[in-house]
mmCIF file of N, CA and C in Angstrom:
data_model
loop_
_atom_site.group_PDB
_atom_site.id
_atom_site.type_symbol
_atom_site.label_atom_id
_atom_site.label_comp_id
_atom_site.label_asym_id
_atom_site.label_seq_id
_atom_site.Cartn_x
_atom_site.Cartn_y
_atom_site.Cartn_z
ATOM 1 N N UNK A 1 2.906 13.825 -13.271
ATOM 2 C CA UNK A 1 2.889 12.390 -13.185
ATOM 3 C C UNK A 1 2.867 11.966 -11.719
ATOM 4 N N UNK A 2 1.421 10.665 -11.364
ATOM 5 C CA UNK A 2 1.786 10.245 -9.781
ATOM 6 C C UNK A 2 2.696 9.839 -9.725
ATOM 7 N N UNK A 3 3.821 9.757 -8.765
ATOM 8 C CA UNK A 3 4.868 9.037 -8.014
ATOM 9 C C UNK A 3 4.904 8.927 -6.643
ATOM 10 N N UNK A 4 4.017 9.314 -6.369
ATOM 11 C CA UNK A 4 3.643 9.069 -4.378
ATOM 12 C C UNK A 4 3.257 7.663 -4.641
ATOM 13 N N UNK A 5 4.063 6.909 -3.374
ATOM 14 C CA UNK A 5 3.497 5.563 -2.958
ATOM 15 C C UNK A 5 3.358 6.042 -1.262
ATOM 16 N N UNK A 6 2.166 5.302 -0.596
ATOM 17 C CA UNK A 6 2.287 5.903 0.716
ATOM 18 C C UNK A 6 2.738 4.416 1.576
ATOM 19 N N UNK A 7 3.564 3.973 2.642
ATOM 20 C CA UNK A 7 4.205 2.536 2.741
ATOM 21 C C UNK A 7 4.038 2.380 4.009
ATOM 22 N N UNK A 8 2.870 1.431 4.403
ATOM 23 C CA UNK A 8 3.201 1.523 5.401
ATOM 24 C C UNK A 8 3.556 -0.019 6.262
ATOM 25 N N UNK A 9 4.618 -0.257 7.210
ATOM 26 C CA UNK A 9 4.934 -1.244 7.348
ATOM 27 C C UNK A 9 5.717 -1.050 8.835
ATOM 28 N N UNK A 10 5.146 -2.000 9.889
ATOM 29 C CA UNK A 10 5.888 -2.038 11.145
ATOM 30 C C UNK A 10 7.155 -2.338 11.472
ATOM 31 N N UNK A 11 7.536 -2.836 10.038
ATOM 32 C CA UNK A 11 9.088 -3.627 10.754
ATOM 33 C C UNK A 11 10.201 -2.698 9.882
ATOM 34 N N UNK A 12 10.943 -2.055 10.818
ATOM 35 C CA UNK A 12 11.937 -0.852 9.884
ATOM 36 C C UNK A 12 12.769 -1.013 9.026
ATOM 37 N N UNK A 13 12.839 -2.535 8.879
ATOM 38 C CA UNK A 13 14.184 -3.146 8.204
ATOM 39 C C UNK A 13 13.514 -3.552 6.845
ATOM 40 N N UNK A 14 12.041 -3.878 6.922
ATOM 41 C CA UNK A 14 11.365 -3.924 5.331
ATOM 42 C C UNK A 14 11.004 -2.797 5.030
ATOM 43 N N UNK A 15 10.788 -1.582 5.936
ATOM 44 C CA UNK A 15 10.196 -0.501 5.491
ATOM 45 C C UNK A 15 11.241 -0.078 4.535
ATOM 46 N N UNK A 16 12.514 0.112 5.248
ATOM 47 C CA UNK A 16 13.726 0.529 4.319
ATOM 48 C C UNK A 16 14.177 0.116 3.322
ATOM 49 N N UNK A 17 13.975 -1.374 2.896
ATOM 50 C CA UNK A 17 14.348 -2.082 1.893
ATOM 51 C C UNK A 17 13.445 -1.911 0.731
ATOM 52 N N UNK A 18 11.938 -1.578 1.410
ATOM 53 C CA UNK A 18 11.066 -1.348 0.225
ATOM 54 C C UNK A 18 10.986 0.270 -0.056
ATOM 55 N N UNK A 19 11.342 1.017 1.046
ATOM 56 C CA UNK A 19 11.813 2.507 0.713
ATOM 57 C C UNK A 19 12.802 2.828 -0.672
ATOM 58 N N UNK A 20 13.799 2.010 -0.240
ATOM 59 C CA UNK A 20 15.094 2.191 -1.355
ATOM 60 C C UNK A 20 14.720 1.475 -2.521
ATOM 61 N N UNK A 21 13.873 0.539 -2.826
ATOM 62 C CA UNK A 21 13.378 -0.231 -3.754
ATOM 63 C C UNK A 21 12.547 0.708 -4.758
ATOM 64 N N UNK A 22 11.303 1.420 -4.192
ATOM 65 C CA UNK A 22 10.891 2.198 -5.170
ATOM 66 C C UNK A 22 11.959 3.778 -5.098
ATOM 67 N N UNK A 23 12.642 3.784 -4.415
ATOM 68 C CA UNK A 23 13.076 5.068 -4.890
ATOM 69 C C UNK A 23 14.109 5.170 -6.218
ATOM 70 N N UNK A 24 15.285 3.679 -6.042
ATOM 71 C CA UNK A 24 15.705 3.169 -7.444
ATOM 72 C C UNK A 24 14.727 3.300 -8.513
ATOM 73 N N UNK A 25 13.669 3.396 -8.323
ATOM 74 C CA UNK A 25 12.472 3.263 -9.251
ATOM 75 C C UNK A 25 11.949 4.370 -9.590
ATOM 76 N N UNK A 26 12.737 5.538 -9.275
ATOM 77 C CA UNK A 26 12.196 7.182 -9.401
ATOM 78 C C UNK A 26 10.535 7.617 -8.504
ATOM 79 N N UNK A 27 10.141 6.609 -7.631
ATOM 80 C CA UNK A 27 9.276 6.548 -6.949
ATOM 81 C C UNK A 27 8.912 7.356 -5.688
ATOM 82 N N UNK A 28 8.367 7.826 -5.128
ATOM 83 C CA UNK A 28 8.652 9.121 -4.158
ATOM 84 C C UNK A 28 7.813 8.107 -2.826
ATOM 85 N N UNK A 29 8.495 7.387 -1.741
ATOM 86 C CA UNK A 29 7.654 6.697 -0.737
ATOM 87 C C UNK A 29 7.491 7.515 0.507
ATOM 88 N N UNK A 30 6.266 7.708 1.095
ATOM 89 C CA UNK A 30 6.256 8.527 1.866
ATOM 90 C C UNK A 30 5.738 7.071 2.804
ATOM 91 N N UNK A 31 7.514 6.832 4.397
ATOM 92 C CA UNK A 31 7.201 5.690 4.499
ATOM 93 C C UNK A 31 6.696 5.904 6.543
ATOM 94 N N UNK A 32 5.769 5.001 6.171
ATOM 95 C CA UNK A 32 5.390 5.220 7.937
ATOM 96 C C UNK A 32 5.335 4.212 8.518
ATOM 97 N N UNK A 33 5.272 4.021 9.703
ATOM 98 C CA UNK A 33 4.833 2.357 10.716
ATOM 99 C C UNK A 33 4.009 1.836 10.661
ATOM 100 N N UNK A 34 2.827 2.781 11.179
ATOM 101 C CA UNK A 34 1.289 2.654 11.584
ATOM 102 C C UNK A 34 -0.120 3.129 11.108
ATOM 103 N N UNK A 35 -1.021 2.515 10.806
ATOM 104 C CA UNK A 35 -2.120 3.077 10.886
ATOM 105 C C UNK A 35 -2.208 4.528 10.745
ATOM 106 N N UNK A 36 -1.866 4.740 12.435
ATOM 107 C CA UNK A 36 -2.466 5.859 13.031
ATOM 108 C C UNK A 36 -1.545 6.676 12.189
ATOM 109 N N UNK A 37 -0.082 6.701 12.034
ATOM 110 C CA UNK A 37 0.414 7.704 11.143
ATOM 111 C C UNK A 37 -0.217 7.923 9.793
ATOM 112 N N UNK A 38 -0.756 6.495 9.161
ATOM 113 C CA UNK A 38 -1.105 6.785 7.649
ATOM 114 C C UNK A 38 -1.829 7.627 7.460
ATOM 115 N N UNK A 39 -3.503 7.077 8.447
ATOM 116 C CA UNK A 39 -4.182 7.833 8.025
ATOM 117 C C UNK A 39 -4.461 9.568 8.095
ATOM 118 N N UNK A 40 -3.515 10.050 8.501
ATOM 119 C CA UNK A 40 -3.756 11.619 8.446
ATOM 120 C C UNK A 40 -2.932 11.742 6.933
ATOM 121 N N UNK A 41 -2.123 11.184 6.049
ATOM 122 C CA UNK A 41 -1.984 11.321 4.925
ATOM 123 C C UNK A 41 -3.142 10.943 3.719
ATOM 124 N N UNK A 42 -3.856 9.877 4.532
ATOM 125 C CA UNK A 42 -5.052 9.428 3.277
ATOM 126 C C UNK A 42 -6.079 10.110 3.455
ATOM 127 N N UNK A 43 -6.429 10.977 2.110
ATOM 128 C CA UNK A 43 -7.462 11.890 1.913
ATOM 129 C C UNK A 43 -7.971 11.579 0.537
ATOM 130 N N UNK A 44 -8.830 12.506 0.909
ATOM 131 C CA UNK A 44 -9.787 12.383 -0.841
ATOM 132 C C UNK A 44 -8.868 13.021 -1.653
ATOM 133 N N UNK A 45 -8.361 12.567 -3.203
ATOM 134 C CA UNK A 45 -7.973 13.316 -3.965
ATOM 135 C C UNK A 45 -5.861 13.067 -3.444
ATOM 136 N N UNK A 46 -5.726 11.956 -2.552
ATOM 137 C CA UNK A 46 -4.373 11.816 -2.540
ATOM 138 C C UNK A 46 -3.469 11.024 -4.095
ATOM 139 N N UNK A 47 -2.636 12.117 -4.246
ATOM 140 C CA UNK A 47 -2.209 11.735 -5.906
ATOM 141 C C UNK A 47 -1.052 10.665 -5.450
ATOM 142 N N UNK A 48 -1.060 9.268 -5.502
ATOM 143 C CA UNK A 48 -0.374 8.480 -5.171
ATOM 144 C C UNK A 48 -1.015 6.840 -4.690
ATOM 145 N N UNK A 49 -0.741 5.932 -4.605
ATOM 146 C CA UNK A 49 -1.024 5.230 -3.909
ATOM 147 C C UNK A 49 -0.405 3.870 -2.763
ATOM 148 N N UNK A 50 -1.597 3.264 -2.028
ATOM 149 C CA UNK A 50 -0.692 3.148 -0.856
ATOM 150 C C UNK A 50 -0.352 1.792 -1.098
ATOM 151 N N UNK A 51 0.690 1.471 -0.691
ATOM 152 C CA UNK A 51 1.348 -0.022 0.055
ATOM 153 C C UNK A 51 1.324 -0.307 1.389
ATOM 154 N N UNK A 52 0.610 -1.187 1.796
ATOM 155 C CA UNK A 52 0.370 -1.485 3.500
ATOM 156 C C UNK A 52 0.983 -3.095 3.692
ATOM 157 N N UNK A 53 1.735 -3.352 3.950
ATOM 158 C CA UNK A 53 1.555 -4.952 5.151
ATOM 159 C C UNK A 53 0.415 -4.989 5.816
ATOM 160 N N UNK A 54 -0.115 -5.920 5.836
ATOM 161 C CA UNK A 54 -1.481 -6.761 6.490
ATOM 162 C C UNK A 54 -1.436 -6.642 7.570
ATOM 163 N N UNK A 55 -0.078 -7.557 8.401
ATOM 164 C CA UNK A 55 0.226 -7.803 9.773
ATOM 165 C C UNK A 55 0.959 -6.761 10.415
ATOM 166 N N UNK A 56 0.271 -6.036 11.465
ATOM 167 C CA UNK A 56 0.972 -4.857 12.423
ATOM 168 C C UNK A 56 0.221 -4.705 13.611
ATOM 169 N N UNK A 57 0.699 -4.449 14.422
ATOM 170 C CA UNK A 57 0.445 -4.691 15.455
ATOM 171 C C UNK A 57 -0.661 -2.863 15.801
ATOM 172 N N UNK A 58 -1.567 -3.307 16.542
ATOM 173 C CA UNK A 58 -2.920 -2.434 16.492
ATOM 174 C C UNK A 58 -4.072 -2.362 15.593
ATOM 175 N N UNK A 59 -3.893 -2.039 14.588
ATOM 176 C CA UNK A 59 -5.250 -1.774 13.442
ATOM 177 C C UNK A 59 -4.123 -2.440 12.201
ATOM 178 N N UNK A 60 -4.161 -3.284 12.013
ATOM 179 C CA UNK A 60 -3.984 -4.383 10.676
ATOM 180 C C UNK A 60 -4.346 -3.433 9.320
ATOM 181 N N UNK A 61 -3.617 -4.488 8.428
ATOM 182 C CA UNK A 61 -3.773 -3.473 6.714
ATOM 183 C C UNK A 61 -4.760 -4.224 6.457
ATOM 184 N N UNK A 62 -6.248 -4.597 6.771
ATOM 185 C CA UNK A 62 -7.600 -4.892 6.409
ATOM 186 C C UNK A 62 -8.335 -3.313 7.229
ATOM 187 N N UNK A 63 -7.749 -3.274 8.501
ATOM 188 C CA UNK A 63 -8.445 -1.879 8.312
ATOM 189 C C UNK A 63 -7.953 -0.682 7.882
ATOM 190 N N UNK A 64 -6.820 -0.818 7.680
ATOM 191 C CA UNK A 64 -5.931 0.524 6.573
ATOM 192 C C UNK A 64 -6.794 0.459 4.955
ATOM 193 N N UNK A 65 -7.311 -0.742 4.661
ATOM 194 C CA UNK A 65 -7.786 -0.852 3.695
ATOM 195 C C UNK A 65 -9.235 -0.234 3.357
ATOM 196 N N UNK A 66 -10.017 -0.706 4.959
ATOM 197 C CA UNK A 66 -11.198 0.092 5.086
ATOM 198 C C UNK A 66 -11.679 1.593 5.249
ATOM 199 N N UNK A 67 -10.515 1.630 6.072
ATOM 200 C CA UNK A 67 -10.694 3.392 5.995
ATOM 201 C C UNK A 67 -10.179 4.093 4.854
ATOM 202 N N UNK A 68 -9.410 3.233 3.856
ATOM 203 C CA UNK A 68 -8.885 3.977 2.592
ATOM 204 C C UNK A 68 -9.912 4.221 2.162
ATOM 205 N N UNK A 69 -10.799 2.822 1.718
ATOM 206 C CA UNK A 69 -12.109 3.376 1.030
ATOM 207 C C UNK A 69 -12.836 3.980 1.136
ATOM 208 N N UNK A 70 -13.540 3.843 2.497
ATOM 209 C CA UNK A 70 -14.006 5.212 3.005
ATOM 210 C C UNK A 70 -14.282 6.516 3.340
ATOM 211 N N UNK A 71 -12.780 6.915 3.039
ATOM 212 C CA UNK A 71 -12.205 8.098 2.269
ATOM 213 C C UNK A 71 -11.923 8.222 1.152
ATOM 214 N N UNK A 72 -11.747 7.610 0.652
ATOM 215 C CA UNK A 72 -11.925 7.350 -1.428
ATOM 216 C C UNK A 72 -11.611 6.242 -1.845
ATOM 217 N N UNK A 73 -12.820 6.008 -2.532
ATOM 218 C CA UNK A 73 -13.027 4.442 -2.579
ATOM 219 C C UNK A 73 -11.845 4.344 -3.983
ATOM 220 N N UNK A 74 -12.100 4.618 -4.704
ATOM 221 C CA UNK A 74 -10.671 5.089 -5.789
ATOM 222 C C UNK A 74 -9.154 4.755 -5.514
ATOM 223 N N UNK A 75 -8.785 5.437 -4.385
ATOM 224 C CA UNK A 75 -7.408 5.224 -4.077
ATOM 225 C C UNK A 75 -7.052 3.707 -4.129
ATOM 226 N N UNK A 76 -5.964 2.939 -4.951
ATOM 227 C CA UNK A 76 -5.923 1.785 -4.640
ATOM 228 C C UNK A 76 -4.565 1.640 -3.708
ATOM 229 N N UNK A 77 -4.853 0.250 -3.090
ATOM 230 C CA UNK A 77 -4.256 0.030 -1.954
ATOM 231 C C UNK A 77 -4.099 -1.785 -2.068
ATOM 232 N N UNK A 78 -2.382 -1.726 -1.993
ATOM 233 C CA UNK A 78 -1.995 -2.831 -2.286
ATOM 234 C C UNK A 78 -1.493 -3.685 -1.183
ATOM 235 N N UNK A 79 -1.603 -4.618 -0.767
ATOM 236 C CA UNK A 79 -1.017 -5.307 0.491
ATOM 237 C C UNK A 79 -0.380 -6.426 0.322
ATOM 238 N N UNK A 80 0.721 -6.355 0.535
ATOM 239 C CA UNK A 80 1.997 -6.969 1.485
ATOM 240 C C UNK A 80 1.962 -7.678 2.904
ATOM 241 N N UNK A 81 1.946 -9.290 2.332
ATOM 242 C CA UNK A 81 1.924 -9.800 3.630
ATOM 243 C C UNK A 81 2.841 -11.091 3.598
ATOM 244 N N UNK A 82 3.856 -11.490 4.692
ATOM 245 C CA UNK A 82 4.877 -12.324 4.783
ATOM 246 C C UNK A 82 4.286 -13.679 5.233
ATOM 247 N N UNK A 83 2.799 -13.723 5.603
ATOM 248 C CA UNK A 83 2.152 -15.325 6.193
ATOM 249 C C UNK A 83 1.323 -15.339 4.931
ATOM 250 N N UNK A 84 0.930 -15.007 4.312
ATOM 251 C CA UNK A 84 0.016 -15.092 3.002
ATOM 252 C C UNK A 84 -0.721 -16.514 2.860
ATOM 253 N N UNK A 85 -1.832 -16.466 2.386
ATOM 254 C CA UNK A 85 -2.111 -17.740 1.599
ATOM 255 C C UNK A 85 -3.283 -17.384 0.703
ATOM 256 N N UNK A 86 -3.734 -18.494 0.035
ATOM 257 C CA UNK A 86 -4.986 -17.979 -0.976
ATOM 258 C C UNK A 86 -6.619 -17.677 -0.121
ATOM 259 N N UNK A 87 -6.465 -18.440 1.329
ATOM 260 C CA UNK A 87 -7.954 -17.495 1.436
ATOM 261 C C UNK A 87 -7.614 -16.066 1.978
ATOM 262 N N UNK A 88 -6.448 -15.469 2.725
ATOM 263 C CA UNK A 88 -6.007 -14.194 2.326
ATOM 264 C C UNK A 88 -6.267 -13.323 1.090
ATOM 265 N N UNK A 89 -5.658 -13.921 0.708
ATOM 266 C CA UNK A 89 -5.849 -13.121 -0.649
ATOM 267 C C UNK A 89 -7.540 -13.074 -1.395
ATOM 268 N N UNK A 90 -7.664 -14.091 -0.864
ATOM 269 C CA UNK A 90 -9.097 -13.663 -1.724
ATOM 270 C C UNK A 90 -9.638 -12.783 -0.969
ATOM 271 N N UNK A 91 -9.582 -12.918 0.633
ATOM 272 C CA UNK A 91 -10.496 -11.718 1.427
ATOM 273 C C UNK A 91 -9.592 -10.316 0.971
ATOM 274 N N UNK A 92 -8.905 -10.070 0.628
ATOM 275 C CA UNK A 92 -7.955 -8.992 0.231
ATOM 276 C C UNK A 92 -8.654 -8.366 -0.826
ATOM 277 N N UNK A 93 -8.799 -9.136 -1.939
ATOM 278 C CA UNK A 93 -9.344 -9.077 -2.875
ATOM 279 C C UNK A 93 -10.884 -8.806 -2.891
ATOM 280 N N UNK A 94 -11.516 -9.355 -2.591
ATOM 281 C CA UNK A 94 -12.669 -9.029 -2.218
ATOM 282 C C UNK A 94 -13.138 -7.820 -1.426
ATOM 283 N N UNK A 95 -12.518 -7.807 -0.388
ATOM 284 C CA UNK A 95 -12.788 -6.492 0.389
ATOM 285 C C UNK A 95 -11.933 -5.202 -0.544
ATOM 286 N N UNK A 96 -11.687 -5.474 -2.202
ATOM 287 C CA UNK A 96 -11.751 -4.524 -2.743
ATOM 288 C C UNK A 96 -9.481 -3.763 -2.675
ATOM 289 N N UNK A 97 -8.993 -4.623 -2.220
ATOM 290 C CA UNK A 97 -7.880 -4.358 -2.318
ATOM 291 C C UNK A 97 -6.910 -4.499 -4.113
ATOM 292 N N UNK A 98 -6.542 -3.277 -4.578
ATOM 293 C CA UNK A 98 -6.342 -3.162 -5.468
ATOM 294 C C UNK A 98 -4.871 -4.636 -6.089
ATOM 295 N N UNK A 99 -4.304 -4.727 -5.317
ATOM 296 C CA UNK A 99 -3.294 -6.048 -5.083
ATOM 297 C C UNK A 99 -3.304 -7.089 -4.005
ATOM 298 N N UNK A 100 -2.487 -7.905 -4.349
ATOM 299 C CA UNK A 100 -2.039 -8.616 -2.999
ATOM 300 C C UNK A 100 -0.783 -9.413 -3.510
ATOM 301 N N UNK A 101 0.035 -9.296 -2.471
ATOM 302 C CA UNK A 101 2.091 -9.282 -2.687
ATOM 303 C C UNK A 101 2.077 -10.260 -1.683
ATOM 304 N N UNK A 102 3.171 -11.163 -2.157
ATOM 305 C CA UNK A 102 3.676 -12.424 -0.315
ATOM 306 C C UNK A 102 4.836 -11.466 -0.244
ATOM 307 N N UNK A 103 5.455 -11.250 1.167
ATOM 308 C CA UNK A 103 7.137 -11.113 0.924
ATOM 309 C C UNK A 103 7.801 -12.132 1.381
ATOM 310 N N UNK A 104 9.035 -12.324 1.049
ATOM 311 C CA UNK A 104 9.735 -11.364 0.066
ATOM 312 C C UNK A 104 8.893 -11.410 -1.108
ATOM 313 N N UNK A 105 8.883 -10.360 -1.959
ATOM 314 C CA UNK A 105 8.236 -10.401 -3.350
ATOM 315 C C UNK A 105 9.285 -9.671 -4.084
ATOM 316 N N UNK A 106 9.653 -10.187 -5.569
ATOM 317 C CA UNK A 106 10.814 -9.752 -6.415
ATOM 318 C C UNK A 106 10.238 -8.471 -6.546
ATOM 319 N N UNK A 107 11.256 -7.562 -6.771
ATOM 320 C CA UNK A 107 11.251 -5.992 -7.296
ATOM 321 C C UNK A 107 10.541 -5.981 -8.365
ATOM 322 N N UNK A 108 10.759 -6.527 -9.485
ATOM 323 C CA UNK A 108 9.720 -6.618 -10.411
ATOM 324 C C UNK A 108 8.327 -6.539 -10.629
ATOM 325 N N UNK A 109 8.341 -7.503 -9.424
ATOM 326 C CA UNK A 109 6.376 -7.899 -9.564
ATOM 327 C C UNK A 109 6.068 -7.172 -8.625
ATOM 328 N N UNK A 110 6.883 -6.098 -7.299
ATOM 329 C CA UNK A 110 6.240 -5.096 -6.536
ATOM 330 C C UNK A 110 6.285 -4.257 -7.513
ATOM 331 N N UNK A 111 7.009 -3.626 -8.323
ATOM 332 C CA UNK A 111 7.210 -2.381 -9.134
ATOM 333 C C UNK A 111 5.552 -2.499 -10.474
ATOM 334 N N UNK A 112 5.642 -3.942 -10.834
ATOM 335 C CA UNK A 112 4.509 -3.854 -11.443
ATOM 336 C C UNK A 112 3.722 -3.755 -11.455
ATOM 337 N N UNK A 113 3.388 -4.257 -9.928
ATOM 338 C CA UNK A 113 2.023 -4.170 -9.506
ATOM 339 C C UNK A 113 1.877 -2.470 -9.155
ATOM 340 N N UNK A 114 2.500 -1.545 -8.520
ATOM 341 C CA UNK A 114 2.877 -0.735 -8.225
ATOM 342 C C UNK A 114 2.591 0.560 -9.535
ATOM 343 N N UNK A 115 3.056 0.200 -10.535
ATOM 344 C CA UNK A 115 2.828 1.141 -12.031
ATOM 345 C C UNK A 115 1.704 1.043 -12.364
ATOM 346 N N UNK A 116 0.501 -0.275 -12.549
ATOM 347 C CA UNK A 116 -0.482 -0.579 -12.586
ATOM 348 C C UNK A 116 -1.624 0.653 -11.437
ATOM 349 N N UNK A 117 -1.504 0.091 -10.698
ATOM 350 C CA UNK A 117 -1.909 1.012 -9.728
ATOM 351 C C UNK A 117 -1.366 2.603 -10.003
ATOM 352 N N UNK A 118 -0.245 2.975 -10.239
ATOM 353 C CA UNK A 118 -0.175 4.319 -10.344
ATOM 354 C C UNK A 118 -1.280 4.869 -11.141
ATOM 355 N N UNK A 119 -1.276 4.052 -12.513
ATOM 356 C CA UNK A 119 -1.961 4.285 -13.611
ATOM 357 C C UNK A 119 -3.317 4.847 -13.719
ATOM 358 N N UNK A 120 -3.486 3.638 -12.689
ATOM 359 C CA UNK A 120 -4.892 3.740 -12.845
ATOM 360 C C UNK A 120 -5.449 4.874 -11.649
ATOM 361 N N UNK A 121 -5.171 5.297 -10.843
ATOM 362 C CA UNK A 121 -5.281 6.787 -10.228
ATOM 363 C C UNK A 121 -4.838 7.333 -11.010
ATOM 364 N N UNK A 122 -4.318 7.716 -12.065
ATOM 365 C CA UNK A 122 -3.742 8.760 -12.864
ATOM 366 C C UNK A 122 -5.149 9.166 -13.415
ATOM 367 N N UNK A 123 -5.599 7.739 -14.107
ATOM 368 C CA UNK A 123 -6.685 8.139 -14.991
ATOM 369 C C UNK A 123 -8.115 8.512 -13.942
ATOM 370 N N UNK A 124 -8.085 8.060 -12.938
ATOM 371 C CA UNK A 124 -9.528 8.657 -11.863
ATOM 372 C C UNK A 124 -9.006 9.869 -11.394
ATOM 373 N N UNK A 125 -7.816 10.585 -11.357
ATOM 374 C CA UNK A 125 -7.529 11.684 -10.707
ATOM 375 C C UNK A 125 -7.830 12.778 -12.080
#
């Protein structure tokens, strides 16, 4: 069964809160800062999927998003962003992002969105 979420988020104090969030959740987060850390985890055939924040300082979760696909267009990749609004989200959406979260966002509706997404790499893996 997937349980990799890959998390990535600049600010250490949400990283941790959303760390301990899916791990209550039997969830396995493999959690990083940056970009540059993620992408040597995102590969073709990664059994898990990722959670990025939008806003970070260097390469943004629009291009965490691009190079996901690029490396497998499959992997979905959900984003987390604390300025949010609806033409966000639609470019989110559009450019093929499997979610889109405001934070704070209740445990619930991250976890759901989150199982959804597991799922559905379950069934392309």
């Amino acid at each position: 069964m997937i349980r990799k979420i890959l998390l990535v988020d600049d600010d250490a104090a949400v990283r941790d809160a959303l760390s301990q969030t899916l791990e209550l959740a039997d969830l396995h987060p493999i959690a990083v800062s940056s970009f540059i850390e993620a992408k040597d985890i995102i590969e073709p055939g990664f059994d898990g999927v990722v959670l990025s924040d939008i806003r970070m300082p260097g390469r943004d979760g629009f291009f965490l998003l691009q190079h996901t696909q690029a490396v497998d267009a499959e992997l979905p990749v959900i984003l987390l962003t604390g300025e949010g609004d609806i033409p966000m989200a639609v470019k989110a959406m559009g450019q093929g992002a499997f979610g889109f979260l405001e934070k704070p966002c209740a445990a619930a509706d991250l976890l759901a969105g989150i199982e959804r997404a597991l799922k559905n790499r379950a069934m392309v893996l």
